[in-house]
Amino acid sequence: MTRFAAVLLALIAFLASVARADRSNYGDVHREAAAFKEQALRMLQRAKGDTGVHQGHIKAADDMVLFFQLHDLNKDGHLDGHELLTVYANQEVAVGSDGRPTTGSAPPAKLSDLVRLVDTALDMDDTDNDGMISWSEYFASQLATAVDHRLVVRDAETLQIIQLFTCTAAIDVMAWAGDSQLILVASKQKKAIQANYYFMRVWSLADIEWKCCIDEGVAGLVNVIWAPDARHLLVFSDFQLRITVWSLVTKDASYIQYPKYSNKGFCFRKDGRYFALSERKDCKDTVSIYDCDDWTLLKALAL
């Protein structure tokens, strides 16, 4: 059986199982399946008939389709924490001191290490924070991959490398802006005083000469998200001390004090105009509403 036939059979099995599933606890199954089908079939058609595509790119497309189909055990179009844990457990991966997979001489991973790997994968790829990685999120994560201190960006149609960015330290966090024009990476490095020192880099796919450098100092960085306008970054410091809102247009910074959480308890309104945040001040919980134009507090609702 040829590689193309194997991929096609796996895809048919996946789509057939999804067709039988009318409902799922994990969201809109058919919408994610449609996205999977459209992208996967495009890959397979190119792999079969487009001789201009390099064999390495065909293999990369095949591997993406097969990996997702094989590890989506309940066929709901998502990879949840249990399925990701199975992925790492079956690979018998070793975990280095930085909590990442390693090919070195590190001892076999313990359950706690595997959980850390799952958490890291969700932090980097689960862009809508629903606790799972959808096909669209998985595909997007493969278009930009971090290799040590380098960021590799691939074309969505051909999977050819179109840009290579270099950072001064290992990349720990990576996130696309909503318009897919900018991409963020964040790194953590050790200084002489042995304190954690965080910095971020933002690159533009439209203008390779443009870049933005942001240093967070010793305040720490536990989470960073894009605002819906794709021109503001919200940086959550350590110990829930503050959120720093950086404007990539004006270079100004605004501050929001004492968020209750760094990875949940916040959301933007659908049109991106307002930002709701769960805060903890003076031992009291509030939900605060901020205007995303100037990041001023509009209203605080006591809980």
XYZ file of C-alpha atoms in Angstrom:
303
model
C 0.000 0.000 0.000
C 1.382 3.395 -0.969
C 1.832 6.184 1.536
C -0.873 8.195 -0.221
C -3.365 5.322 0.069
C -2.578 4.881 3.766
C -3.198 8.557 4.444
C -6.416 8.502 2.417
C -7.771 5.468 4.306
C -6.930 7.080 7.650
C -8.692 10.257 6.579
C -11.804 8.373 5.410
C -11.967 6.506 8.728
C -11.702 9.766 10.632
C -14.429 11.494 8.622
C -16.742 8.481 8.837
C -16.446 8.374 12.623
C -17.119 12.102 12.864
C -20.156 11.793 10.607
C -21.706 9.402 13.129
C -21.139 11.814 16.021
C -23.937 14.358 16.314
C -22.843 15.861 19.597
C -19.667 16.209 21.610
C -18.717 17.541 25.031
C -15.787 19.250 23.356
C -17.609 21.686 21.026
C -18.739 21.759 17.430
C -17.458 18.472 16.037
C -18.607 19.023 12.473
C -17.094 22.490 12.168
C -13.665 21.221 13.237
C -14.056 18.123 11.062
C -14.854 20.310 8.063
C -11.700 22.331 8.646
C -9.700 19.115 9.008
C -11.209 17.657 5.840
C -10.627 20.763 3.741
C -6.987 21.167 4.737
C -6.175 17.461 4.703
C -7.691 16.837 1.283
C -5.781 19.792 -0.116
C -2.567 18.252 1.228
C -3.410 14.845 -0.210
C -4.303 16.226 -3.627
C -0.998 18.048 -3.827
C 0.842 14.977 -2.609
C -0.733 12.915 -5.388
C -0.606 15.280 -8.341
C 1.635 18.283 -7.770
C 5.116 17.301 -8.853
C 6.371 20.787 -7.986
C 6.104 20.053 -4.278
C 9.247 18.683 -2.712
C 8.969 15.149 -1.300
C 9.957 16.450 2.128
C 6.961 18.781 2.124
C 4.651 15.934 1.080
C 5.932 13.834 3.964
C 5.415 16.711 6.390
C 1.804 17.098 5.246
C 1.207 13.343 5.504
C 2.678 13.228 8.989
C 0.442 16.058 10.200
C -2.713 14.339 8.930
C -1.762 10.929 10.311
C -0.603 12.226 13.695
C -3.811 14.090 14.409
C -6.083 11.308 13.139
C -4.305 8.573 15.109
C -4.180 10.441 18.413
C -7.683 11.921 18.321
C -8.947 8.806 20.093
C -12.585 9.833 20.519
C -12.704 11.353 17.010
C -14.150 14.685 18.120
C -11.720 16.870 16.183
C -9.702 17.839 19.270
C -6.697 16.599 21.235
C -7.547 16.837 24.926
C -5.253 16.411 27.919
C -5.777 12.656 28.148
C -4.990 12.146 24.472
C -1.872 14.324 24.708
C -0.770 12.368 27.768
C -1.127 9.165 25.747
C 0.992 10.685 22.974
C 3.905 11.431 25.299
C 3.547 8.177 27.247
C 3.645 6.059 24.068
C 6.713 7.883 22.842
C 8.538 7.046 26.083
C 9.875 10.565 26.004
C 12.557 11.781 28.399
C 12.181 15.195 30.014
C 15.069 17.573 30.561
C 15.573 19.975 33.439
C 13.648 22.686 31.554
C 10.511 20.533 31.372
C 10.761 19.912 27.628
C 11.239 16.690 25.666
C 14.871 15.780 25.196
C 16.853 13.245 23.225
C 19.704 13.341 25.697
C 20.553 11.050 28.565
C 17.813 12.256 30.892
C 15.952 9.514 32.836
C 12.572 8.278 31.536
C 9.726 10.663 32.267
C 7.611 10.284 35.386
C 3.875 10.923 35.346
C 4.427 14.404 36.792
C 6.880 15.137 33.961
C 4.373 14.000 31.342
C 1.733 16.251 32.876
C 4.167 19.160 32.571
C 4.633 18.346 28.892
C 0.872 18.332 28.358
C 0.531 21.652 30.167
C 3.298 23.139 28.020
C 1.646 21.906 24.810
C -1.708 23.381 25.843
C -0.113 26.684 26.879
C 1.531 27.063 23.475
C -1.124 25.682 21.109
C -4.519 26.034 22.835
C -5.141 29.578 21.639
C -8.821 29.744 22.645
C -8.082 28.388 26.158
C -10.744 25.674 26.057
C -8.368 23.018 27.415
C -7.948 21.208 24.086
C -6.097 21.547 20.805
C -8.389 21.627 17.786
C -7.299 20.645 14.283
C -7.054 24.307 13.264
C -4.924 25.080 16.330
C -2.726 22.056 15.689
C -2.276 22.986 12.030
C -1.425 26.588 12.975
C 1.139 25.350 15.490
C 2.911 23.431 12.730
C 3.228 26.562 10.579
C 5.495 28.135 13.168
C 7.801 25.916 15.205
C 10.457 26.805 17.746
C 13.771 24.990 17.536
C 15.906 26.071 20.466
C 16.502 29.796 19.817
C 15.165 29.791 16.245
C 11.644 30.298 14.939
C 10.750 28.529 11.683
C 7.712 29.794 9.743
C 6.200 27.714 6.908
C 3.783 28.459 4.107
C 0.263 27.167 4.840
C -0.168 25.688 1.361
C 3.218 24.186 0.528
C 4.764 23.858 4.025
C 7.934 25.358 2.618
C 10.033 27.455 4.993
C 9.343 31.105 4.200
C 11.044 32.810 7.136
C 13.600 32.028 9.811
C 13.933 34.252 12.876
C 16.654 34.017 15.498
C 16.321 34.857 19.184
C 19.138 35.294 21.700
C 17.800 32.571 24.008
C 15.642 29.450 23.881
C 12.027 30.138 22.944
C 9.518 29.177 25.640
C 6.280 30.775 24.389
C 4.983 31.426 20.877
C 1.710 33.015 19.694
C 0.247 34.360 16.454
C -1.571 37.688 16.324
C -5.197 37.511 15.251
C -4.458 38.841 11.768
C -1.561 36.377 11.262
C 0.739 39.273 10.348
C 2.714 39.290 13.592
C 4.139 36.474 15.684
C 5.317 36.668 19.271
C 7.969 34.632 21.058
C 8.928 34.878 24.712
C 12.093 33.583 26.324
C 13.461 33.137 29.802
C 17.148 33.381 30.565
C 19.295 33.439 33.678
C 21.180 36.544 34.697
C 24.278 36.752 36.856
C 22.136 37.445 39.925
C 20.398 34.105 39.265
C 17.011 35.767 38.918
C 14.657 34.967 36.090
C 14.706 37.649 33.422
C 12.038 37.618 30.763
C 11.901 39.252 27.363
C 9.730 39.031 24.274
C 10.229 39.504 20.571
C 7.576 40.250 17.963
C 8.264 39.845 14.253
C 6.266 40.832 11.207
C 5.653 38.500 8.288
C 4.751 41.446 6.064
C 7.861 43.510 6.864
C 10.867 41.391 7.802
C 12.824 44.517 8.752
C 10.331 45.384 11.509
C 10.637 43.900 14.974
C 9.662 44.733 18.523
C 11.673 43.932 21.643
C 10.082 43.985 25.093
C 11.975 43.364 28.335
C 9.923 42.365 31.363
C 12.792 42.465 33.855
C 12.462 40.512 37.079
C 8.686 41.011 37.305
C 8.319 37.660 35.569
C 6.168 36.410 32.741
C 3.735 33.576 33.294
C 1.371 34.258 30.405
C 1.053 36.557 27.407
C -1.926 36.947 25.067
C -2.799 39.038 22.044
C -5.636 41.525 22.203
C -8.225 41.073 19.417
C -6.869 44.110 17.537
C -3.568 42.234 17.034
C -1.627 45.350 18.047
C -1.667 45.052 21.840
C -0.055 42.447 24.083
C -1.255 41.575 27.585
C 1.605 40.304 29.728
C 0.768 38.609 33.049
C 3.499 38.955 35.671
C 4.436 36.451 38.328
C 2.410 36.169 41.572
C -0.622 37.847 39.929
C 0.840 41.295 40.596
C -0.174 42.997 37.378
C -0.952 42.862 33.680
C 1.140 45.061 31.429
C -0.642 46.095 28.230
C 1.899 46.952 25.536
C 0.908 48.894 22.434
C 2.914 47.944 19.356
C 1.699 51.123 17.640
C 2.437 53.849 20.208
C 5.001 51.859 22.272
C 3.106 52.874 25.423
C 2.417 50.580 28.375
C -0.689 50.480 30.567
C -0.987 48.561 33.821
C -3.812 46.576 35.387
C -3.194 45.603 38.998
C -3.857 42.312 40.771
C -5.502 39.906 38.322
C -6.816 36.912 40.226
C -5.485 34.422 37.687
C -2.938 34.407 34.901
C -4.432 31.694 32.657
C -8.175 32.106 33.161
C -10.726 34.516 34.582
C -10.600 36.963 31.669
C -12.175 37.437 28.265
C -12.758 39.992 25.523
C -16.157 40.959 24.193
C -16.811 39.449 20.793
C -16.110 42.710 18.960
C -12.902 43.285 20.973
C -14.117 46.576 22.458
C -14.106 45.583 26.140
C -11.984 43.352 28.381
C -13.440 41.633 31.455
C -11.066 40.546 34.200
C -11.443 38.746 37.500
C -9.439 40.677 40.121
C -8.514 40.131 43.746
C -8.008 43.329 45.773
C -8.058 43.770 49.540
C -9.196 40.159 49.935
C -12.261 40.851 47.794
C -13.129 39.461 44.365
C -14.365 41.750 41.617
C -15.031 41.558 37.906
C -13.660 44.679 36.223
C -14.532 45.937 32.749
C -11.850 47.813 30.777
C -12.082 49.858 27.598
C -9.678 48.342 25.058
C -9.118 51.716 23.360
C -7.206 53.263 26.264
C -7.359 50.418 28.845
C -9.140 52.533 31.438
C -11.393 50.967 34.063
C -15.073 51.434 33.221
C -16.738 49.499 35.988
C -15.900 47.138 38.843
C -18.555 44.613 39.887
C -18.223 43.232 43.427
C -18.819 39.498 43.810
